[in-house]
mmCIF file of C-alpha atoms in Angstrom:
data_model
loop_
_atom_site.group_PDB
_atom_site.id
_atom_site.type_symbol
_atom_site.label_atom_id
_atom_site.label_comp_id
_atom_site.label_asym_id
_atom_site.label_seq_id
_atom_site.Cartn_x
_atom_site.Cartn_y
_atom_site.Cartn_z
ATOM 1 C CA MET A 25 -3.025 6.268 -21.178
ATOM 2 C CA ASP A 26 -5.635 5.882 -18.449
ATOM 3 C CA SER A 27 -8.672 6.900 -20.564
ATOM 4 C CA ILE A 28 -9.347 3.398 -21.948
ATOM 5 C CA PRO A 29 -8.895 0.245 -19.840
ATOM 6 C CA LEU A 30 -6.086 -1.752 -21.402
ATOM 7 C CA TYR A 31 -7.795 -5.040 -20.658
ATOM 8 C CA SER A 32 -10.635 -4.076 -23.013
ATOM 9 C CA LEU A 33 -8.287 -3.462 -25.974
ATOM 10 C CA ARG A 34 -6.860 -5.859 -28.540
ATOM 11 C CA ALA A 35 -3.101 -6.458 -28.501
ATOM 12 C CA THR A 36 -2.451 -4.122 -31.460
ATOM 13 C CA GLU A 37 -4.421 -1.364 -29.738
ATOM 14 C CA VAL A 38 -2.427 -1.858 -26.546
ATOM 15 C CA PHE A 39 0.782 -1.011 -28.409
ATOM 16 C CA ARG A 40 -0.739 2.207 -29.664
ATOM 17 C CA GLU A 41 -2.178 3.166 -26.291
ATOM 18 C CA LEU A 42 1.172 2.674 -24.513
ATOM 19 C CA GLU A 43 3.179 4.180 -27.402
ATOM 20 C CA THR A 44 5.337 1.114 -27.923
ATOM 21 C CA SER A 45 5.634 -1.790 -30.392
ATOM 22 C CA ALA A 46 6.404 -5.500 -30.585
ATOM 23 C CA ALA A 47 10.077 -4.518 -30.964
ATOM 24 C CA GLY A 48 10.014 -2.876 -27.538
ATOM 25 C CA LEU A 49 11.391 0.499 -26.516
ATOM 26 C CA SER A 50 14.724 1.900 -27.599
ATOM 27 C CA SER A 51 17.321 2.548 -24.910
ATOM 28 C CA GLY A 52 16.837 6.295 -25.275
ATOM 29 C CA GLU A 53 13.068 6.099 -24.935
ATOM 30 C CA ALA A 54 13.399 3.773 -21.927
ATOM 31 C CA ASP A 55 15.727 6.255 -20.213
ATOM 32 C CA ALA A 56 13.315 9.123 -20.917
ATOM 33 C CA ARG A 57 10.404 7.192 -19.461
ATOM 34 C CA ARG A 58 12.442 6.224 -16.421
ATOM 35 C CA ASP A 59 13.067 9.932 -15.764
ATOM 36 C CA LEU A 60 9.317 10.505 -16.091
ATOM 37 C CA TYR A 61 7.953 7.546 -14.097
ATOM 38 C CA GLY A 62 10.854 6.900 -11.724
ATOM 39 C CA ASP A 63 12.459 3.605 -10.738
ATOM 40 C CA ASN A 64 10.440 0.411 -10.571
ATOM 41 C CA ILE A 65 10.855 -0.097 -6.829
ATOM 42 C CA LEU A 66 8.699 -0.194 -3.717
ATOM 43 C CA SER A 67 9.537 2.928 -1.773
ATOM 44 C CA GLU A 68 9.902 2.996 1.992
ATOM 45 C CA PRO A 69 8.436 5.821 4.093
ATOM 46 C CA PRO A 70 10.912 8.162 5.772
ATOM 47 C CA THR A 71 11.456 7.053 9.346
ATOM 48 C CA GLU A 72 12.924 8.889 12.288
ATOM 49 C CA SER A 73 15.617 7.510 14.565
ATOM 50 C CA ARG A 74 14.563 4.345 16.382
ATOM 51 C CA TRP A 75 15.764 5.794 19.664
ATOM 52 C CA ARG A 76 13.760 8.970 19.106
ATOM 53 C CA SER A 77 10.651 6.903 18.366
ATOM 54 C CA LEU A 78 11.132 4.831 21.523
ATOM 55 C CA ILE A 79 11.622 7.941 23.662
ATOM 56 C CA GLY A 80 8.455 9.397 22.158
ATOM 57 C CA TYR A 81 6.472 6.339 23.233
ATOM 58 C CA LEU A 82 7.860 6.642 26.765
ATOM 59 C CA ALA A 83 7.197 10.381 27.099
ATOM 60 C CA HIS A 84 3.704 10.976 25.676
ATOM 61 C CA PRO A 85 1.195 12.600 28.124
ATOM 62 C CA MET A 86 -0.468 9.407 29.347
ATOM 63 C CA ALA A 87 2.888 7.693 29.829
ATOM 64 C CA LEU A 88 4.127 10.649 31.888
ATOM 65 C CA ILE A 89 1.025 10.415 34.066
ATOM 66 C CA LEU A 90 1.680 6.728 34.673
ATOM 67 C CA TRP A 91 5.321 7.472 35.498
ATOM 68 C CA GLY A 92 3.975 9.920 38.097
ATOM 69 C CA ALA A 93 1.559 7.302 39.397
ATOM 70 C CA GLY A 94 4.508 4.960 39.863
ATOM 71 C CA VAL A 95 6.314 7.617 41.899
ATOM 72 C CA LEU A 96 3.213 8.033 44.080
ATOM 73 C CA ALA A 97 3.190 4.287 44.665
ATOM 74 C CA PHE A 98 6.774 4.390 45.922
ATOM 75 C CA VAL A 99 5.968 7.393 48.157
ATOM 76 C CA ALA A 100 3.033 5.402 49.528
ATOM 77 C CA ARG A 101 5.490 2.606 50.356
ATOM 78 C CA GLN A 102 4.000 0.322 47.726
ATOM 79 C CA PRO A 103 7.095 -0.344 45.594
ATOM 80 C CA ALA A 104 5.620 -3.492 44.024
ATOM 81 C CA LEU A 105 2.672 -1.502 42.659
ATOM 82 C CA GLY A 106 5.008 1.207 41.396
ATOM 83 C CA VAL A 107 7.156 -1.339 39.584
ATOM 84 C CA VAL A 108 4.051 -2.901 38.005
ATOM 85 C CA ILE A 109 2.893 0.497 36.687
ATOM 86 C CA TRP A 110 6.313 1.269 35.221
ATOM 87 C CA VAL A 111 6.568 -2.184 33.659
ATOM 88 C CA ILE A 112 3.197 -1.609 31.995
ATOM 89 C CA VAL A 113 4.483 1.671 30.510
ATOM 90 C CA LEU A 114 7.640 -0.035 29.246
ATOM 91 C CA LEU A 115 5.731 -2.971 27.772
ATOM 92 C CA ASN A 116 3.286 -0.659 25.980
ATOM 93 C CA ALA A 117 6.170 1.362 24.496
ATOM 94 C CA ALA A 118 8.006 -1.801 23.471
ATOM 95 C CA LEU A 119 4.885 -3.243 21.795
ATOM 96 C CA THR A 120 4.226 -0.043 19.821
ATOM 97 C CA PHE A 121 7.879 0.174 18.803
ATOM 98 C CA TRP A 122 7.840 -3.478 17.685
ATOM 99 C CA GLN A 123 4.702 -2.980 15.578
ATOM 100 C CA GLU A 124 6.329 -0.034 13.801
ATOM 101 C CA TYR A 125 9.481 -2.064 13.230
ATOM 102 C CA ARG A 126 7.500 -4.996 11.817
ATOM 103 C CA ALA A 127 5.703 -2.652 9.387
ATOM 104 C CA ALA A 128 9.078 -1.488 8.040
ATOM 105 C CA GLN A 129 10.243 -5.105 7.787
ATOM 106 C CA ALA A 130 7.071 -6.018 5.883
ATOM 107 C CA VAL A 131 7.921 -3.520 3.133
ATOM 108 C CA ARG A 132 11.435 -4.949 2.863
ATOM 109 C CA ALA A 133 10.001 -8.463 2.616
ATOM 110 C CA LEU A 134 7.672 -7.376 -0.183
ATOM 111 C CA ARG A 135 10.584 -5.848 -2.076
ATOM 112 C CA GLU A 136 12.425 -9.159 -1.928
ATOM 113 C CA LEU A 137 9.568 -10.833 -3.820
ATOM 114 C CA LEU A 138 10.426 -8.829 -6.925
ATOM 115 C CA PRO A 139 13.200 -10.269 -9.133
ATOM 116 C CA ALA A 140 16.561 -8.532 -9.467
ATOM 117 C CA TYR A 141 16.498 -8.881 -13.260
ATOM 118 C CA ALA A 142 13.836 -9.460 -15.910
ATOM 119 C CA ARG A 143 13.975 -10.443 -19.569
ATOM 120 C CA LEU A 144 12.717 -7.659 -21.837
ATOM 121 C CA VAL A 145 12.455 -6.879 -25.525
ATOM 122 C CA ARG A 146 14.501 -3.734 -26.132
ATOM 123 C CA SER A 147 15.216 -2.332 -29.592
ATOM 124 C CA GLY A 148 14.034 -5.539 -31.239
ATOM 125 C CA GLY A 149 16.199 -7.921 -29.182
ATOM 126 C CA GLU A 150 15.875 -9.707 -25.868
ATOM 127 C CA ALA A 151 18.008 -8.590 -22.914
ATOM 128 C CA MET A 152 18.242 -9.086 -19.160
ATOM 129 C CA VAL A 153 17.551 -5.725 -17.520
ATOM 130 C CA PRO A 154 17.641 -4.741 -13.825
ATOM 131 C CA THR A 155 14.096 -4.668 -12.459
ATOM 132 C CA ASP A 156 14.339 -1.083 -11.251
ATOM 133 C CA GLU A 157 14.940 0.072 -14.861
ATOM 134 C CA ILE A 158 11.640 -1.325 -16.201
ATOM 135 C CA VAL A 159 9.225 1.342 -17.463
ATOM 136 C CA PRO A 160 5.689 1.439 -18.901
ATOM 137 C CA GLY A 161 5.844 0.324 -22.516
ATOM 138 C CA ASP A 162 8.503 -2.325 -21.962
ATOM 139 C CA ILE A 163 7.788 -5.819 -23.293
ATOM 140 C CA LEU A 164 8.218 -8.569 -20.682
ATOM 141 C CA VAL A 165 9.289 -12.034 -21.850
ATOM 142 C CA LEU A 166 7.714 -14.525 -19.449
ATOM 143 C CA ALA A 167 8.602 -18.161 -18.856
ATOM 144 C CA GLU A 168 7.809 -20.803 -16.247
ATOM 145 C CA GLY A 169 9.281 -19.958 -12.851
ATOM 146 C CA ASP A 170 9.733 -16.225 -13.532
ATOM 147 C CA ASN A 171 8.746 -13.685 -10.889
ATOM 148 C CA ILE A 172 6.821 -10.884 -12.574
ATOM 149 C CA PRO A 173 8.397 -7.441 -11.919
ATOM 150 C CA ALA A 174 5.568 -5.075 -12.942
ATOM 151 C CA ASP A 175 1.885 -4.928 -13.873
ATOM 152 C CA ALA A 176 1.466 -5.775 -17.553
ATOM 153 C CA ARG A 177 -1.086 -6.570 -20.273
ATOM 154 C CA VAL A 178 -0.604 -9.979 -21.921
ATOM 155 C CA ILE A 179 -0.194 -9.712 -25.703
ATOM 156 C CA GLU A 180 1.020 -13.230 -26.476
ATOM 157 C CA GLU A 181 0.764 -16.486 -24.546
ATOM 158 C CA TYR A 182 1.233 -20.238 -24.886
ATOM 159 C CA GLY A 183 -0.454 -22.050 -22.006
ATOM 160 C CA LEU A 184 0.384 -19.170 -19.660
ATOM 161 C CA ARG A 185 -0.706 -19.549 -16.031
ATOM 162 C CA THR A 186 0.316 -17.363 -13.103
ATOM 163 C CA ASN A 187 0.406 -17.856 -9.346
ATOM 164 C CA ASN A 188 -1.278 -14.848 -7.717
ATOM 165 C CA ALA A 189 -1.121 -16.126 -4.129
ATOM 166 C CA ASN A 190 0.884 -13.102 -2.942
ATOM 167 C CA LEU A 191 -1.918 -10.816 -4.130
ATOM 168 C CA THR A 192 -5.110 -12.821 -3.634
ATOM 169 C CA GLY A 193 -4.124 -15.655 -1.314
ATOM 170 C CA GLU A 194 -5.440 -18.188 -3.834
ATOM 171 C CA ALA A 195 -3.082 -21.062 -4.578
ATOM 172 C CA ILE A 196 -4.843 -22.165 -7.780
ATOM 173 C CA PRO A 197 -2.943 -20.869 -10.856
ATOM 174 C CA ALA A 198 -4.854 -18.373 -13.016
ATOM 175 C CA ARG A 199 -5.113 -18.981 -16.760
ATOM 176 C CA LYS A 200 -4.008 -15.995 -18.840
ATOM 177 C CA THR A 201 -5.034 -14.957 -22.321
ATOM 178 C CA ALA A 202 -4.076 -12.253 -24.819
ATOM 179 C CA ASP A 203 -7.688 -11.594 -25.827
ATOM 180 C CA ALA A 204 -9.567 -8.473 -24.808
ATOM 181 C CA SER A 205 -11.575 -8.799 -21.579
ATOM 182 C CA LEU A 206 -15.016 -7.192 -21.775
ATOM 183 C CA ARG A 207 -16.679 -8.837 -18.793
ATOM 184 C CA GLU A 208 -18.153 -6.355 -16.316
ATOM 185 C CA GLY A 209 -18.231 -6.489 -12.530
ATOM 186 C CA ILE A 210 -14.781 -7.988 -11.903
ATOM 187 C CA SER A 211 -11.624 -6.383 -10.523
ATOM 188 C CA GLU A 212 -8.355 -5.829 -12.380
ATOM 189 C CA ILE A 213 -6.727 -8.712 -10.520
ATOM 190 C CA GLU A 214 -9.419 -11.028 -11.885
ATOM 191 C CA ARG A 215 -8.841 -9.960 -15.490
ATOM 192 C CA PRO A 216 -7.505 -12.914 -17.511
ATOM 193 C CA ASN A 217 -5.248 -10.738 -19.683
ATOM 194 C CA LEU A 218 -3.390 -8.887 -16.919
ATOM 195 C CA VAL A 219 -0.362 -10.041 -14.915
ATOM 196 C CA PHE A 220 0.938 -8.357 -11.790
ATOM 197 C CA ALA A 221 4.128 -7.541 -9.930
ATOM 198 C CA GLY A 222 4.685 -9.930 -7.022
ATOM 199 C CA SER A 223 3.074 -12.867 -8.840
ATOM 200 C CA SER A 224 4.955 -15.576 -10.729
ATOM 201 C CA VAL A 225 4.625 -17.688 -13.857
ATOM 202 C CA TYR A 226 3.341 -21.133 -12.902
ATOM 203 C CA SER A 227 3.524 -22.642 -16.386
ATOM 204 C CA GLY A 228 3.702 -21.714 -20.043
ATOM 205 C CA THR A 229 5.311 -18.735 -21.751
ATOM 206 C CA GLY A 230 4.179 -15.365 -23.006
ATOM 207 C CA ARG A 231 4.833 -11.693 -23.542
ATOM 208 C CA ALA A 232 3.201 -8.725 -21.870
ATOM 209 C CA VAL A 233 3.382 -4.918 -22.137
ATOM 210 C CA VAL A 234 4.163 -3.130 -18.865
ATOM 211 C CA TYR A 235 1.619 -0.452 -17.930
ATOM 212 C CA ALA A 236 2.367 0.207 -14.230
ATOM 213 C CA THR A 237 5.578 0.160 -12.184
ATOM 214 C CA GLY A 238 6.728 0.776 -8.625
ATOM 215 C CA MET A 239 4.145 2.029 -6.154
ATOM 216 C CA LEU A 240 1.527 2.319 -8.923
ATOM 217 C CA THR A 241 1.293 -1.464 -9.247
ATOM 218 C CA GLN A 242 -1.221 -3.583 -7.334
ATOM 219 C CA PHE A 243 1.725 -4.851 -5.307
ATOM 220 C CA GLY A 244 2.782 -1.272 -4.589
ATOM 221 C CA ARG A 245 -0.668 -0.535 -3.194
ATOM 222 C CA ILE A 246 -0.306 -3.449 -0.799
ATOM 223 C CA ALA A 247 3.096 -2.119 0.287
ATOM 224 C CA HIS A 248 1.524 1.297 0.815
ATOM 225 C CA LEU A 249 -1.074 -0.192 3.151
ATOM 226 C CA THR A 250 1.672 -1.668 5.342
ATOM 227 C CA GLN A 251 3.255 1.703 5.874
ATOM 228 C CA ALA A 252 2.237 4.052 8.660
ATOM 229 C CA VAL A 253 0.845 7.057 6.798
ATOM 230 C CA PRO A 254 0.943 10.139 9.042
ATOM 231 C CA GLN A 255 -2.328 12.066 9.083
ATOM 232 C CA ILE A 256 -2.374 15.843 9.503
ATOM 233 C CA PRO A 257 -4.747 16.547 12.401
ATOM 234 C CA SER A 258 -7.612 18.958 11.827
ATOM 235 C CA ARG A 259 -7.967 22.159 13.857
ATOM 236 C CA LEU A 260 -10.607 20.478 16.020
ATOM 237 C CA GLN A 261 -8.316 17.512 16.677
ATOM 238 C CA ARG A 262 -5.474 19.840 17.687
ATOM 239 C CA GLU A 263 -7.747 21.722 20.091
ATOM 240 C CA LEU A 264 -9.027 18.468 21.618
ATOM 241 C CA SER A 265 -5.460 17.224 22.041
ATOM 242 C CA ARG A 266 -4.417 20.463 23.727
ATOM 243 C CA THR A 267 -7.428 20.331 26.061
ATOM 244 C CA SER A 268 -6.679 16.693 26.869
ATOM 245 C CA HIS A 269 -3.122 17.575 27.893
ATOM 246 C CA VAL A 270 -4.313 20.398 30.148
ATOM 247 C CA ILE A 271 -6.902 18.185 31.831
ATOM 248 C CA SER A 272 -4.325 15.445 32.300
ATOM 249 C CA LEU A 273 -1.943 17.811 34.086
ATOM 250 C CA LEU A 274 -4.736 19.173 36.266
ATOM 251 C CA ALA A 275 -5.809 15.637 37.113
ATOM 252 C CA LEU A 276 -2.277 14.741 38.131
ATOM 253 C CA GLY A 277 -2.120 17.809 40.382
ATOM 254 C CA VAL A 278 -5.482 17.069 42.009
ATOM 255 C CA ALA A 279 -4.502 13.439 42.580
ATOM 256 C CA ALA A 280 -1.273 14.531 44.266
ATOM 257 C CA ILE A 281 -3.173 16.949 46.511
ATOM 258 C CA VAL A 282 -5.717 14.290 47.442
ATOM 259 C CA PHE A 283 -2.897 11.906 48.290
ATOM 260 C CA VAL A 284 -1.127 14.423 50.569
ATOM 261 C CA VAL A 285 -4.343 15.508 52.290
ATOM 262 C CA GLY A 286 -5.448 11.896 52.693
ATOM 263 C CA VAL A 287 -2.232 10.923 54.442
ATOM 264 C CA PHE A 288 -1.501 13.973 56.578
ATOM 265 C CA ASP A 289 -4.940 15.470 57.288
ATOM 266 C CA VAL A 290 -7.646 12.826 56.992
ATOM 267 C CA GLY A 291 -5.370 10.135 58.361
ATOM 268 C CA LEU A 292 -5.733 7.561 55.622
ATOM 269 C CA LYS A 293 -3.091 4.907 55.304
ATOM 270 C CA GLY A 294 -0.571 5.429 52.535
ATOM 271 C CA PHE A 295 -1.988 2.651 50.343
ATOM 272 C CA GLU A 296 -5.584 3.861 50.748
ATOM 273 C CA ALA A 297 -4.632 7.432 49.904
ATOM 274 C CA PHE A 298 -2.711 6.214 46.891
ATOM 275 C CA LEU A 299 -5.702 4.229 45.589
ATOM 276 C CA LEU A 300 -7.993 7.242 46.081
ATOM 277 C CA ALA A 301 -5.574 9.526 44.220
ATOM 278 C CA LEU A 302 -5.063 7.035 41.417
ATOM 279 C CA GLY A 303 -8.839 6.578 41.068
ATOM 280 C CA ILE A 304 -9.322 10.344 40.688
ATOM 281 C CA LEU A 305 -6.488 10.449 38.175
ATOM 282 C CA VAL A 306 -7.904 7.673 35.991
ATOM 283 C CA ALA A 307 -11.457 9.082 36.161
ATOM 284 C CA ALA A 308 -10.384 12.628 35.295
ATOM 285 C CA VAL A 309 -8.008 11.921 32.406
ATOM 286 C CA PRO A 310 -9.898 11.845 29.072
ATOM 287 C CA GLU A 311 -9.497 8.715 26.955
ATOM 288 C CA GLY A 312 -7.421 8.912 23.724
#
């Protein structure tokens, strides 16, 4: 199916390549393909409890060091400075938590751009089918105002134009054709015989054969980019992280010792000793 670009084929060849016909898929074949390709939906990444995420932001090594710095500020009788440090920790955790929350909301917003139902040709007749049941090989029936539920190759059109603003940001409707596209050096989104999930029909009518659904669509790739994809750290990264934690703890201990010695032995004022200790702490802790 992926060996020959569909946009370079004639309409009759598209049917053969996608193992379908102008009469559409039968119900049995559609069910079999749904088992193979899955539902036509934008998946959401698994997320842990919001409270667990927030606690994690408040308890990572650098945050713990700043909590300790706040305690030192209170011991040095500088409660205002201690409160400022703790507020900074809380604000940083809240900002990170909010960014993660907005990323999850962005995926939900993208899912709402897909229609709940779409008109298809199934077993030779037209029918309204839930969007999540659409599979490669289905024939979409497109009309003005329709939101397109999947990526498809146009096989028939009458003045068909689509609004691709959700994909490209361009507000000018794109003219679509059923002819093969042989031009080189342009992307799939620029192909005049392809329509995409997340776009809509600006004017005209047409029919198109679905070739990609769910996260395999251009729209699905955009949704994927909005999700936080966890990366497995390399062995070197794990060793650097472990070393960073050790140095951070040692720096905290040295700063505490400097503070105590500065106050009780050298005779520094509490605030001066605190600044000296905090300066050693910041200088010693590795960035990142």
